[in-house]
Amino acid sequence: MIFACRPNLLVGDLFGSLRFYADALGFAIGWEWSDRSGRFLRDGEHCEPGEPGTALVGRDGVQIILTQLAGDHTTRLHLDVEAATQVDELFEEWRGRGVDIAEPPFVRPWGMYEMRLHDPDGNVLRVSSPPA
């Protein structure tokens, strides 16, 4: 039975993307891997990869894999939360950290309360819940 999904977002700068997801969005860095010899985390210490690689970030039970790859790429990632107040809390948290929110929360024509933002690589993150 499928119990989880970990989308893989393609990014142009793994280290910059890790900083955005960790510092701006509050995700924890789970692991980084950039070559066949092993991982680059030591007891929770963040280490910059020596070459383009892959990393996993997570927050509140959601995990995202980031893979560095040159070129243009855009993915749309939809993050669900249980209540409209949680969308508002994330909006205030991220805006307070200087994240450029592309569209603030409002009820969409399809009935969901949603905000949208872009990561440094142009990937679209949508955060939504049923309306209050």
GROMACS .gro file of N, CA, C and O in nm:
model
  528
    1MET      N    1   0.084  -0.118   0.000
    1MET     CA    2   0.000   0.000   0.000
    1MET      C    3   0.089   0.124   0.000
    1MET      O    4   0.185   0.133   0.074
    2ILE      N    5   0.054   0.221  -0.082
    2ILE     CA    6   0.129   0.347  -0.086
    2ILE      C    7   0.091   0.429   0.036
    2ILE      O    8  -0.026   0.447   0.065
    3PHE      N    9   0.191   0.476   0.111
    3PHE     CA   10   0.161   0.551   0.232
    3PHE      C   11   0.221   0.691   0.233
    3PHE      O   12   0.192   0.770   0.322
    4ALA      N   13   0.305   0.724   0.136
    4ALA     CA   14   0.366   0.857   0.134
    4ALA      C   15   0.414   0.889  -0.006
    4ALA      O   16   0.427   0.800  -0.090
    5CYS      N   17   0.440   1.014  -0.029
    5CYS     CA   18   0.495   1.059  -0.156
    5CYS      C   19   0.603   1.161  -0.125
    5CYS      O   20   0.583   1.253  -0.045
    6ARG      N   21   0.720   1.142  -0.183
    6ARG     CA   22   0.829   1.238  -0.168
    6ARG      C   23   0.862   1.293  -0.305
    6ARG      O   24   0.940   1.233  -0.378
    7PRO      N   25   0.805   1.407  -0.342
    7PRO     CA   26   0.835   1.463  -0.474
    7PRO      C   27   0.982   1.500  -0.484
    7PRO      O   28   1.045   1.535  -0.384
    8ASN      N   29   1.034   1.493  -0.604
    8ASN     CA   30   1.172   1.529  -0.632
    8ASN      C   31   1.170   1.656  -0.715
    8ASN      O   32   1.129   1.655  -0.830
    9LEU      N   33   1.215   1.767  -0.655
    9LEU     CA   34   1.223   1.894  -0.725
    9LEU      C   35   1.363   1.910  -0.782
    9LEU      O   36   1.462   1.891  -0.712
   10LEU      N   37   1.370   1.948  -0.908
   10LEU     CA   38   1.498   1.975  -0.972
   10LEU      C   39   1.536   2.120  -0.943
   10LEU      O   40   1.455   2.211  -0.959
   11VAL      N   41   1.660   2.141  -0.897
   11VAL     CA   42   1.706   2.273  -0.858
   11VAL      C   43   1.839   2.303  -0.926
   11VAL      O   44   1.915   2.213  -0.960
   12GLY      N   45   1.868   2.432  -0.946
   12GLY     CA   46   1.992   2.473  -1.009
   12GLY      C   47   2.108   2.485  -0.914
   12GLY      O   48   2.224   2.472  -0.953
   13ASP      N   49   2.081   2.510  -0.786
   13ASP     CA   50   2.185   2.530  -0.684
   13ASP      C   51   2.140   2.460  -0.557
   13ASP      O   52   2.057   2.512  -0.482
   14LEU      N   53   2.190   2.341  -0.535
   14LEU     CA   54   2.146   2.261  -0.421
   14LEU      C   55   2.168   2.334  -0.289
   14LEU      O   56   2.079   2.341  -0.204
   15PHE      N   57   2.285   2.391  -0.268
   15PHE     CA   58   2.314   2.458  -0.142
   15PHE      C   59   2.220   2.577  -0.121
   15PHE      O   60   2.165   2.596  -0.013
   16GLY      N   61   2.198   2.658  -0.226
   16GLY     CA   62   2.106   2.771  -0.215
   16GLY      C   63   1.964   2.726  -0.187
   16GLY      O   64   1.892   2.788  -0.107
   17SER      N   65   1.922   2.617  -0.250
   17SER     CA   66   1.787   2.565  -0.226
   17SER      C   67   1.773   2.511  -0.085
   17SER      O   68   1.670   2.530  -0.020
   18LEU      N   69   1.878   2.445  -0.033
   18LEU     CA   70   1.874   2.398   0.104
   18LEU      C   71   1.860   2.515   0.201
   18LEU      O   72   1.783   2.508   0.298
   19ARG      N   73   1.931   2.622   0.177
   19ARG     CA   74   1.920   2.740   0.263
   19ARG      C   75   1.779   2.796   0.258
   19ARG      O   76   1.723   2.836   0.359
   20PHE      N   77   1.717   2.803   0.138
   20PHE     CA   78   1.581   2.856   0.125
   20PHE      C   79   1.483   2.769   0.202
   20PHE      O   80   1.404   2.820   0.281
   21TYR      N   81   1.486   2.639   0.178
   21TYR     CA   82   1.390   2.551   0.244
   21TYR      C   83   1.412   2.547   0.395
   21TYR      O   84   1.317   2.543   0.473
   22ALA      N   85   1.537   2.551   0.440
   22ALA     CA   86   1.566   2.546   0.584
   22ALA      C   87   1.545   2.682   0.650
   22ALA      O   88   1.470   2.694   0.747
   23ASP      N   89   1.609   2.785   0.599
   23ASP     CA   90   1.607   2.916   0.666
   23ASP      C   91   1.476   2.991   0.643
   23ASP      O   92   1.423   3.052   0.735
   24ALA      N   93   1.425   2.990   0.521
   24ALA     CA   94   1.305   3.069   0.490
   24ALA      C   95   1.177   2.993   0.521
   24ALA      O   96   1.083   3.051   0.575
   25LEU      N   97   1.172   2.863   0.487
   25LEU     CA   98   1.048   2.788   0.504
   25LEU      C   99   1.044   2.701   0.629
   25LEU      O  100   0.942   2.642   0.660
   26GLY      N  101   1.156   2.690   0.700
   26GLY     CA  102   1.158   2.617   0.827
   26GLY      C  103   1.162   2.466   0.813
   26GLY      O  104   1.130   2.394   0.907
   27PHE      N  105   1.205   2.414   0.698
   27PHE     CA  106   1.220   2.270   0.681
   27PHE      C  107   1.352   2.227   0.745
   27PHE      O  108   1.448   2.303   0.750
   28ALA      N  109   1.357   2.105   0.794
   28ALA     CA  110   1.481   2.047   0.846
   28ALA      C  111   1.552   1.975   0.731
   28ALA      O  112   1.487   1.916   0.644
   29ILE      N  113   1.684   1.980   0.732
   29ILE     CA  114   1.761   1.907   0.632
   29ILE      C  115   1.783   1.766   0.685
   29ILE      O  116   1.842   1.747   0.791
   30GLY      N  117   1.731   1.666   0.614
   30GLY     CA  118   1.740   1.528   0.659
   30GLY      C  119   1.872   1.463   0.621
   30GLY      O  120   1.939   1.405   0.704
   31TRP      N  121   1.908   1.476   0.493
   31TRP     CA  122   2.034   1.421   0.449
   31TRP      C  123   2.075   1.487   0.317
   31TRP      O  124   1.994   1.548   0.249
   32GLU      N  125   2.204   1.477   0.288
   32GLU     CA  126   2.260   1.522   0.161
   32GLU      C  127   2.349   1.411   0.109
   32GLU      O  128   2.414   1.342   0.186
   33TRP      N  129   2.351   1.396  -0.020
   33TRP     CA  130   2.437   1.296  -0.083
   33TRP      C  131   2.485   1.351  -0.215
   33TRP      O  132   2.406   1.397  -0.295
   34SER      N  133   2.617   1.356  -0.234
   34SER     CA  134   2.665   1.410  -0.358
   34SER      C  135   2.764   1.325  -0.434
   34SER      O  136   2.797   1.359  -0.544
   35ASP      N  137   2.806   1.216  -0.378
   35ASP     CA  138   2.887   1.126  -0.458
   35ASP      C  139   2.869   0.985  -0.408
   35ASP      O  140   2.800   0.959  -0.310
   36ARG      N  141   2.931   0.891  -0.477
   36ARG     CA  142   2.908   0.750  -0.445
   36ARG      C  143   2.975   0.707  -0.315
   36ARG      O  144   2.950   0.598  -0.266
   37SER      N  145   3.060   0.792  -0.258
   37SER     CA  146   3.132   0.751  -0.137
   37SER      C  147   3.050   0.766  -0.009
   37SER      O  148   3.088   0.713   0.094
   38GLY      N  149   2.940   0.841  -0.012
   38GLY     CA  150   2.859   0.850   0.109
   38GLY      C  151   2.787   0.980   0.127
   38GLY      O  152   2.782   1.063   0.038
   39ARG      N  153   2.732   0.996   0.246
   39ARG     CA  154   2.654   1.114   0.280
   39ARG      C  155   2.742   1.222   0.340
   39ARG      O  156   2.852   1.195   0.386
   40PHE      N  157   2.688   1.344   0.345
   40PHE     CA  158   2.764   1.458   0.393
   40PHE      C  159   2.705   1.518   0.520
   40PHE      O  160   2.724   1.634   0.547
   41LEU      N  161   2.634   1.440   0.599
   41LEU     CA  162   2.587   1.489   0.728
   41LEU      C  163   2.661   1.415   0.838
   41LEU      O  164   2.677   1.294   0.833
   42ARG      N  165   2.705   1.488   0.939
   42ARG     CA  166   2.774   1.429   1.053
   42ARG      C  167   2.704   1.478   1.179
   42ARG      O  168   2.717   1.595   1.215
   43ASP      N  169   2.629   1.390   1.246
   43ASP     CA  170   2.563   1.424   1.372
   43ASP      C  171   2.484   1.554   1.364
   43ASP      O  172   2.499   1.643   1.448
   44GLY      N  173   2.404   1.569   1.258
   44GLY     CA  174   2.319   1.687   1.245
   44GLY      C  175   2.389   1.809   1.189
   44GLY      O  176   2.328   1.912   1.166
   45GLU      N  177   2.520   1.802   1.168
   45GLU     CA  178   2.596   1.915   1.116
   45GLU      C  179   2.569   1.929   0.966
   45GLU      O  180   2.569   1.831   0.893
   46HIS      N  181   2.546   2.051   0.920
   46HIS     CA  182   2.523   2.074   0.778
   46HIS      C  183   2.658   2.088   0.708
   46HIS      O  184   2.743   2.164   0.751
   47CYS      N  185   2.676   2.015   0.600
   47CYS     CA  186   2.799   2.022   0.522
   47CYS      C  187   2.763   2.046   0.377
   47CYS      O  188   2.681   1.975   0.321
   48GLU      N  189   2.824   2.143   0.316
   48GLU     CA  190   2.796   2.171   0.176
   48GLU      C  191   2.850   2.058   0.089
   48GLU      O  192   2.962   2.012   0.108
   49PRO      N  193   2.769   2.009  -0.007
   49PRO     CA  194   2.817   1.902  -0.094
   49PRO      C  195   2.936   1.949  -0.177
   49PRO      O  196   2.947   2.067  -0.211
   50GLY      N  197   3.025   1.859  -0.207
   50GLY     CA  198   3.141   1.892  -0.287
   50GLY      C  199   3.113   1.896  -0.436
   50GLY      O  200   3.192   1.947  -0.512
   51GLU      N  201   3.003   1.842  -0.479
   51GLU     CA  202   2.963   1.844  -0.619
   51GLU      C  203   2.811   1.838  -0.624
   51GLU      O  204   2.748   1.811  -0.523
   52PRO      N  205   2.751   1.866  -0.740
   52PRO     CA  206   2.606   1.859  -0.747
   52PRO      C  207   2.554   1.727  -0.693
   52PRO      O  208   2.615   1.622  -0.712
   53GLY      N  209   2.442   1.732  -0.622
   53GLY     CA  210   2.391   1.612  -0.562
   53GLY      C  211   2.244   1.618  -0.530
   53GLY      O  212   2.168   1.688  -0.596
   54THR      N  213   2.207   1.547  -0.426
   54THR     CA  214   2.068   1.531  -0.386
   54THR      C  215   2.058   1.549  -0.236
   54THR      O  216   2.150   1.515  -0.162
   55ALA      N  217   1.945   1.602  -0.190
   55ALA     CA  218   1.921   1.620  -0.047
   55ALA      C  219   1.773   1.600  -0.019
   55ALA      O  220   1.690   1.610  -0.109
   56LEU      N  221   1.743   1.574   0.107
   56LEU     CA  222   1.605   1.559   0.149
   56LEU      C  223   1.578   1.661   0.259
   56LEU      O  224   1.658   1.677   0.350
   57VAL      N  225   1.464   1.732   0.247
   57VAL     CA  226   1.421   1.825   0.350
   57VAL      C  227   1.283   1.781   0.397
   57VAL      O  228   1.209   1.716   0.323
   58GLY      N  229   1.247   1.814   0.521
   58GLY     CA  230   1.118   1.774   0.573
   58GLY      C  231   1.065   1.871   0.675
   58GLY      O  232   1.140   1.943   0.741
   59ARG      N  233   0.932   1.874   0.683
   59ARG     CA  234   0.863   1.955   0.783
   59ARG      C  235   0.724   1.898   0.804
   59ARG      O  236   0.653   1.871   0.706
   60ASP      N  237   0.685   1.882   0.929
   60ASP     CA  238   0.548   1.840   0.964
   60ASP      C  239   0.505   1.714   0.890
   60ASP      O  240   0.392   1.705   0.843
   61GLY      N  241   0.593   1.617   0.876
   61GLY     CA  242   0.556   1.492   0.811
   61GLY      C  243   0.566   1.493   0.660
   61GLY      O  244   0.539   1.393   0.595
   62VAL      N  245   0.605   1.605   0.600
   62VAL     CA  246   0.619   1.615   0.454
   62VAL      C  247   0.768   1.612   0.421
   62VAL      O  248   0.848   1.680   0.486
   63GLN      N  249   0.805   1.535   0.322
   63GLN     CA  250   0.943   1.529   0.277
   63GLN      C  251   0.952   1.565   0.130
   63GLN      O  252   0.865   1.526   0.051
   64ILE      N  253   1.057   1.639   0.093
   64ILE     CA  254   1.083   1.678  -0.046
   64ILE      C  255   1.228   1.644  -0.076
   64ILE      O  256   1.318   1.676   0.003
   65ILE      N  257   1.252   1.582  -0.190
   65ILE     CA  258   1.387   1.554  -0.235
   65ILE      C  259   1.426   1.664  -0.333
   65ILE      O  260   1.349   1.698  -0.423
   66LEU      N  261   1.546   1.720  -0.316
   66LEU     CA  262   1.599   1.822  -0.405
   66LEU      C  263   1.716   1.763  -0.481
   66LEU      O  264   1.807   1.708  -0.419
   67THR      N  265   1.715   1.774  -0.613
   67THR     CA  266   1.823   1.722  -0.695
   67THR      C  267   1.876   1.832  -0.785
   67THR      O  268   1.800   1.893  -0.859
   68GLN      N  269   2.007   1.857  -0.776
   68GLN     CA  270   2.068   1.962  -0.858
   68GLN      C  271   2.083   1.913  -1.001
   68GLN      O  272   2.138   1.806  -1.026
   69LEU      N  273   2.032   1.996  -1.093
   69LEU     CA  274   2.039   1.964  -1.236
   69LEU      C  275   2.036   2.095  -1.313
   69LEU      O  276   1.951   2.180  -1.286
   70ALA      N  277   2.130   2.113  -1.404
   70ALA     CA  278   2.135   2.236  -1.482
   70ALA      C  279   2.016   2.244  -1.577
   70ALA      O  280   1.959   2.144  -1.618
   71GLY      N  281   1.978   2.367  -1.612
   71GLY     CA  282   1.872   2.389  -1.710
   71GLY      C  283   1.743   2.437  -1.646
   71GLY      O  284   1.733   2.452  -1.525
   72ASP      N  285   1.645   2.465  -1.731
   72ASP     CA  286   1.516   2.514  -1.683
   72ASP      C  287   1.429   2.399  -1.637
   72ASP      O  288   1.426   2.293  -1.699
   73HIS      N  289   1.358   2.422  -1.528
   73HIS     CA  290   1.265   2.323  -1.477
   73HIS      C  291   1.169   2.390  -1.381
   73HIS      O  292   1.207   2.474  -1.302
   74THR      N  293   1.043   2.354  -1.392
   74THR     CA  294   0.942   2.407  -1.301
   74THR      C  295   0.850   2.294  -1.263
   74THR      O  296   0.799   2.222  -1.347
   75THR      N  297   0.828   2.279  -1.135
   75THR     CA  298   0.738   2.179  -1.081
   75THR      C  299   0.636   2.251  -0.995
   75THR      O  300   0.666   2.352  -0.934
   76ARG      N  301   0.516   2.198  -0.989
   76ARG     CA  302   0.414   2.250  -0.899
   76ARG      C  303   0.395   2.149  -0.788
   76ARG      O  304   0.363   2.035  -0.815
   77LEU      N  305   0.416   2.194  -0.665
   77LEU     CA  306   0.405   2.109  -0.548
   77LEU      C  307   0.288   2.159  -0.463
   77LEU      O  308   0.280   2.277  -0.433
   78HIS      N  309   0.200   2.069  -0.428
   78HIS     CA  310   0.081   2.105  -0.351
   78HIS      C  311   0.095   2.049  -0.210
   78HIS      O  312   0.103   1.929  -0.192
   79LEU      N  313   0.095   2.138  -0.110
   79LEU     CA  314   0.105   2.098   0.030
   79LEU      C  315  -0.031   2.122   0.096
   79LEU      O  316  -0.082   2.234   0.095
   80ASP      N  317  -0.091   2.017   0.150
   80ASP     CA  318  -0.220   2.029   0.216
   80ASP      C  319  -0.200   2.045   0.366
   80ASP      O  320  -0.116   1.978   0.426
   81VAL      N  321  -0.278   2.133   0.426
   81VAL     CA  322  -0.287   2.146   0.571
   81VAL      C  323  -0.433   2.129   0.609
   81VAL      O  324  -0.522   2.136   0.524
   82GLU      N  325  -0.458   2.106   0.736
   82GLU     CA  326  -0.594   2.071   0.779
   82GLU      C  327  -0.689   2.189   0.787
   82GLU      O  328  -0.809   2.172   0.767
   83ALA      N  329  -0.639   2.309   0.821
   83ALA     CA  330  -0.729   2.421   0.847
   83ALA      C  331  -0.676   2.551   0.786
   83ALA      O  332  -0.555   2.570   0.773
   84ALA      N  333  -0.768   2.640   0.755
   84ALA     CA  334  -0.733   2.770   0.697
   84ALA      C  335  -0.642   2.849   0.791
   84ALA      O  336  -0.554   2.922   0.745
   85THR      N  337  -0.660   2.832   0.922
   85THR     CA  338  -0.573   2.903   1.016
   85THR      C  339  -0.427   2.860   1.000
   85THR      O  340  -0.336   2.940   1.020
   86GLN      N  341  -0.404   2.735   0.960
   86GLN     CA  342  -0.267   2.687   0.938
   86GLN      C  343  -0.207   2.751   0.812
   86GLN      O  344  -0.088   2.781   0.809
   87VAL      N  345  -0.289   2.770   0.708
   87VAL     CA  346  -0.241   2.842   0.589
   87VAL      C  347  -0.199   2.982   0.630
   87VAL      O  348  -0.091   3.031   0.594
   88ASP      N  349  -0.283   3.049   0.710
   88ASP     CA  350  -0.252   3.185   0.756
   88ASP      C  351  -0.127   3.188   0.843
   88ASP      O  352  -0.044   3.279   0.830
   89GLU      N  353  -0.109   3.088   0.929
   89GLU     CA  354   0.010   3.083   1.015
   89GLU      C  355   0.137   3.067   0.930
   89GLU      O  356   0.238   3.133   0.957
   90LEU      N  357   0.133   2.979   0.830
   90LEU     CA  358   0.249   2.962   0.742
   90LEU      C  359   0.275   3.089   0.662
   90LEU      O  360   0.390   3.130   0.643
   91PHE      N  361   0.168   3.153   0.615
   91PHE     CA  362   0.183   3.279   0.541
   91PHE      C  363   0.255   3.382   0.628
   91PHE      O  364   0.352   3.444   0.582
   92GLU      N  365   0.212   3.400   0.752
   92GLU     CA  366   0.276   3.498   0.842
   92GLU      C  367   0.419   3.458   0.875
   92GLU      O  368   0.509   3.543   0.876
   93GLU      N  369   0.442   3.330   0.900
   93GLU     CA  370   0.578   3.283   0.932
   93GLU      C  371   0.673   3.310   0.815
   93GLU      O  372   0.781   3.367   0.832
   94TRP      N  373   0.631   3.268   0.697
   94TRP     CA  374   0.720   3.281   0.581
   94TRP      C  375   0.737   3.425   0.539
   94TRP      O  376   0.846   3.467   0.501
   95ARG      N  377   0.631   3.504   0.545
   95ARG     CA  378   0.642   3.646   0.511
   95ARG      C  379   0.737   3.714   0.610
   95ARG      O  380   0.819   3.798   0.572
   96GLY      N  381   0.729   3.675   0.738
   96GLY     CA  382   0.819   3.729   0.839
   96GLY      C  383   0.964   3.694   0.816
   96GLY      O  384   1.054   3.764   0.863
   97ARG      N  385   0.988   3.586   0.745
   97ARG     CA  386   1.126   3.545   0.712
   97ARG      C  387   1.171   3.603   0.578
   97ARG      O  388   1.278   3.570   0.528
   98GLY      N  389   1.087   3.688   0.518
   98GLY     CA  390   1.126   3.755   0.394
   98GLY      C  391   1.096   3.677   0.267
   98GLY      O  392   1.143   3.713   0.159
   99VAL      N  393   1.017   3.571   0.277
   99VAL     CA  394   0.981   3.494   0.158
   99VAL      C  395   0.886   3.577   0.071
   99VAL      O  396   0.791   3.638   0.122
  100ASP      N  397   0.914   3.582  -0.058
  100ASP     CA  398   0.828   3.652  -0.151
  100ASP      C  399   0.709   3.562  -0.185
  100ASP      O  400   0.723   3.464  -0.257
  101ILE      N  401   0.593   3.594  -0.130
  101ILE     CA  402   0.472   3.516  -0.154
  101ILE      C  403   0.410   3.564  -0.285
  101ILE      O  404   0.375   3.682  -0.297
  102ALA      N  405   0.398   3.474  -0.382
  102ALA     CA  406   0.344   3.513  -0.513
  102ALA      C  407   0.196   3.550  -0.504
  102ALA      O  408   0.152   3.645  -0.569
  103GLU      N  409   0.118   3.474  -0.426
  103GLU     CA  410  -0.024   3.502  -0.408
  103GLU      C  411  -0.060   3.473  -0.263
  103GLU      O  412  -0.047   3.360  -0.217
  104PRO      N  413  -0.107   3.574  -0.189
  104PRO     CA  414  -0.145   3.550  -0.050
  104PRO      C  415  -0.268   3.459  -0.042
  104PRO      O  416  -0.335   3.435  -0.143
  105PRO      N  417  -0.300   3.409   0.077
  105PRO     CA  418  -0.412   3.317   0.089
  105PRO      C  419  -0.546   3.383   0.055
  105PRO      O  420  -0.573   3.495   0.096
  106PHE      N  421  -0.626   3.310  -0.022
  106PHE     CA  422  -0.766   3.347  -0.045
  106PHE      C  423  -0.838   3.224  -0.096
  106PHE      O  424  -0.776   3.127  -0.137
  107VAL      N  425  -0.971   3.228  -0.094
  107VAL     CA  426  -1.051   3.114  -0.139
  107VAL      C  427  -1.053   3.114  -0.291
  107VAL      O  428  -1.093   3.212  -0.355
  108ARG      N  429  -1.007   3.003  -0.349
  108ARG     CA  430  -1.000   2.990  -0.495
  108ARG      C  431  -1.137   2.953  -0.552
  108ARG      O  432  -1.224   2.903  -0.480
  109PRO      N  433  -1.155   2.972  -0.683
  109PRO     CA  434  -1.284   2.938  -0.744
  109PRO      C  435  -1.325   2.792  -0.721
  109PRO      O  436  -1.444   2.761  -0.721
  110TRP      N  437  -1.229   2.703  -0.701
  110TRP     CA  438  -1.260   2.561  -0.679
  110TRP      C  439  -1.287   2.531  -0.532
  110TRP      O  440  -1.307   2.417  -0.494
  111GLY      N  441  -1.288   2.637  -0.447
  111GLY     CA  442  -1.331   2.621  -0.309
  111GLY      C  443  -1.223   2.600  -0.206
  111GLY      O  444  -1.254   2.586  -0.087
  112MET      N  445  -1.097   2.597  -0.243
  112MET     CA  446  -0.989   2.576  -0.146
  112MET      C  447  -0.927   2.711  -0.108
  112MET      O  448  -0.916   2.802  -0.190
  113TYR      N  449  -0.885   2.721   0.018
  113TYR     CA  450  -0.815   2.837   0.069
  113TYR      C  451  -0.667   2.811   0.044
  113TYR      O  452  -0.611   2.713   0.094
  114GLU      N  453  -0.603   2.897  -0.036
  114GLU     CA  454  -0.471   2.863  -0.087
  114GLU      C  455  -0.382   2.985  -0.101
  114GLU      O  456  -0.428   3.094  -0.133
  115MET      N  457  -0.251   2.965  -0.077
  115MET     CA  458  -0.148   3.064  -0.111
  115MET      C  459  -0.046   2.998  -0.201
  115MET      O  460  -0.037   2.875  -0.207
  116ARG      N  461   0.030   3.080  -0.272
  116ARG     CA  462   0.133   3.028  -0.362
  116ARG      C  463   0.262   3.107  -0.345
  116ARG      O  464   0.260   3.226  -0.325
  117LEU      N  465   0.373   3.035  -0.356
  117LEU     CA  466   0.504   3.097  -0.354
  117LEU      C  467   0.595   3.021  -0.448
  117LEU      O  468   0.561   2.912  -0.493
  118HIS      N  469   0.709   3.082  -0.479
  118HIS     CA  470   0.806   3.019  -0.568
  118HIS      C  471   0.938   3.002  -0.494
  118HIS      O  472   0.980   3.091  -0.421
  119ASP      N  473   1.004   2.887  -0.516
  119ASP     CA  474   1.137   2.871  -0.459
  119ASP      C  475   1.237   2.937  -0.553
  119ASP      O  476   1.199   2.988  -0.659
  120PRO      N  477   1.366   2.942  -0.518
  120PRO     CA  478   1.463   3.012  -0.602
  120PRO      C  479   1.474   2.957  -0.744
  120PRO      O  480   1.524   3.026  -0.834
  121ASP      N  481   1.429   2.834  -0.769
  121ASP     CA  482   1.437   2.776  -0.903
  121ASP      C  483   1.307   2.789  -0.981
  121ASP      O  484   1.294   2.734  -1.089
  122GLY      N  485   1.210   2.861  -0.925
  122GLY     CA  486   1.084   2.880  -0.995
  122GLY      C  487   0.982   2.772  -0.971
  122GLY      O  488   0.872   2.776  -1.029
  123ASN      N  489   1.015   2.672  -0.889
  123ASN     CA  490   0.915   2.571  -0.855
  123ASN      C  491   0.802   2.638  -0.777
  123ASN      O  492   0.827   2.723  -0.692
  124VAL      N  493   0.679   2.603  -0.809
  124VAL     CA  494   0.562   2.662  -0.746
  124VAL      C  495   0.519   2.576  -0.629
  124VAL      O  496   0.496   2.456  -0.645
  125LEU      N  497   0.507   2.635  -0.511
  125LEU     CA  498   0.456   2.567  -0.393
  125LEU      C  499   0.319   2.624  -0.362
  125LEU      O  500   0.304   2.746  -0.346
  126ARG      N  501   0.220   2.536  -0.358
  126ARG     CA  502   0.083   2.575  -0.325
  126ARG      C  503   0.050   2.514  -0.189
  126ARG      O  504   0.071   2.395  -0.168
  127VAL      N  505   0.000   2.596  -0.097
  127VAL     CA  506  -0.038   2.549   0.036
  127VAL      C  507  -0.187   2.577   0.049
  127VAL      O  508  -0.231   2.691   0.036
  128SER      N  509  -0.266   2.470   0.076
  128SER     CA  510  -0.410   2.490   0.079
  128SER      C  511  -0.479   2.404   0.183
  128SER      O  512  -0.424   2.307   0.233
  129SER      N  513  -0.602   2.446   0.213
  129SER     CA  514  -0.690   2.376   0.307
  129SER      C  515  -0.834   2.406   0.266
  129SER      O  516  -0.858   2.497   0.186
  130PRO      N  517  -0.928   2.336   0.326
  130PRO     CA  518  -1.067   2.378   0.308
  130PRO      C  519  -1.082   2.518   0.368
  130PRO      O  520  -1.009   2.555   0.460
  131PRO      N  521  -1.175   2.600   0.318
  131PRO     CA  522  -1.194   2.733   0.373
  131PRO      C  523  -1.247   2.726   0.517
  131PRO      O  524  -1.305   2.626   0.558
  132ALA      N  525  -1.226   2.836   0.590
  132ALA     CA  526  -1.272   2.842   0.730
  132ALA      C  527  -1.425   2.838   0.737
  132ALA      O  528  -1.495   2.877   0.649
   0.00000   0.00000   0.00000
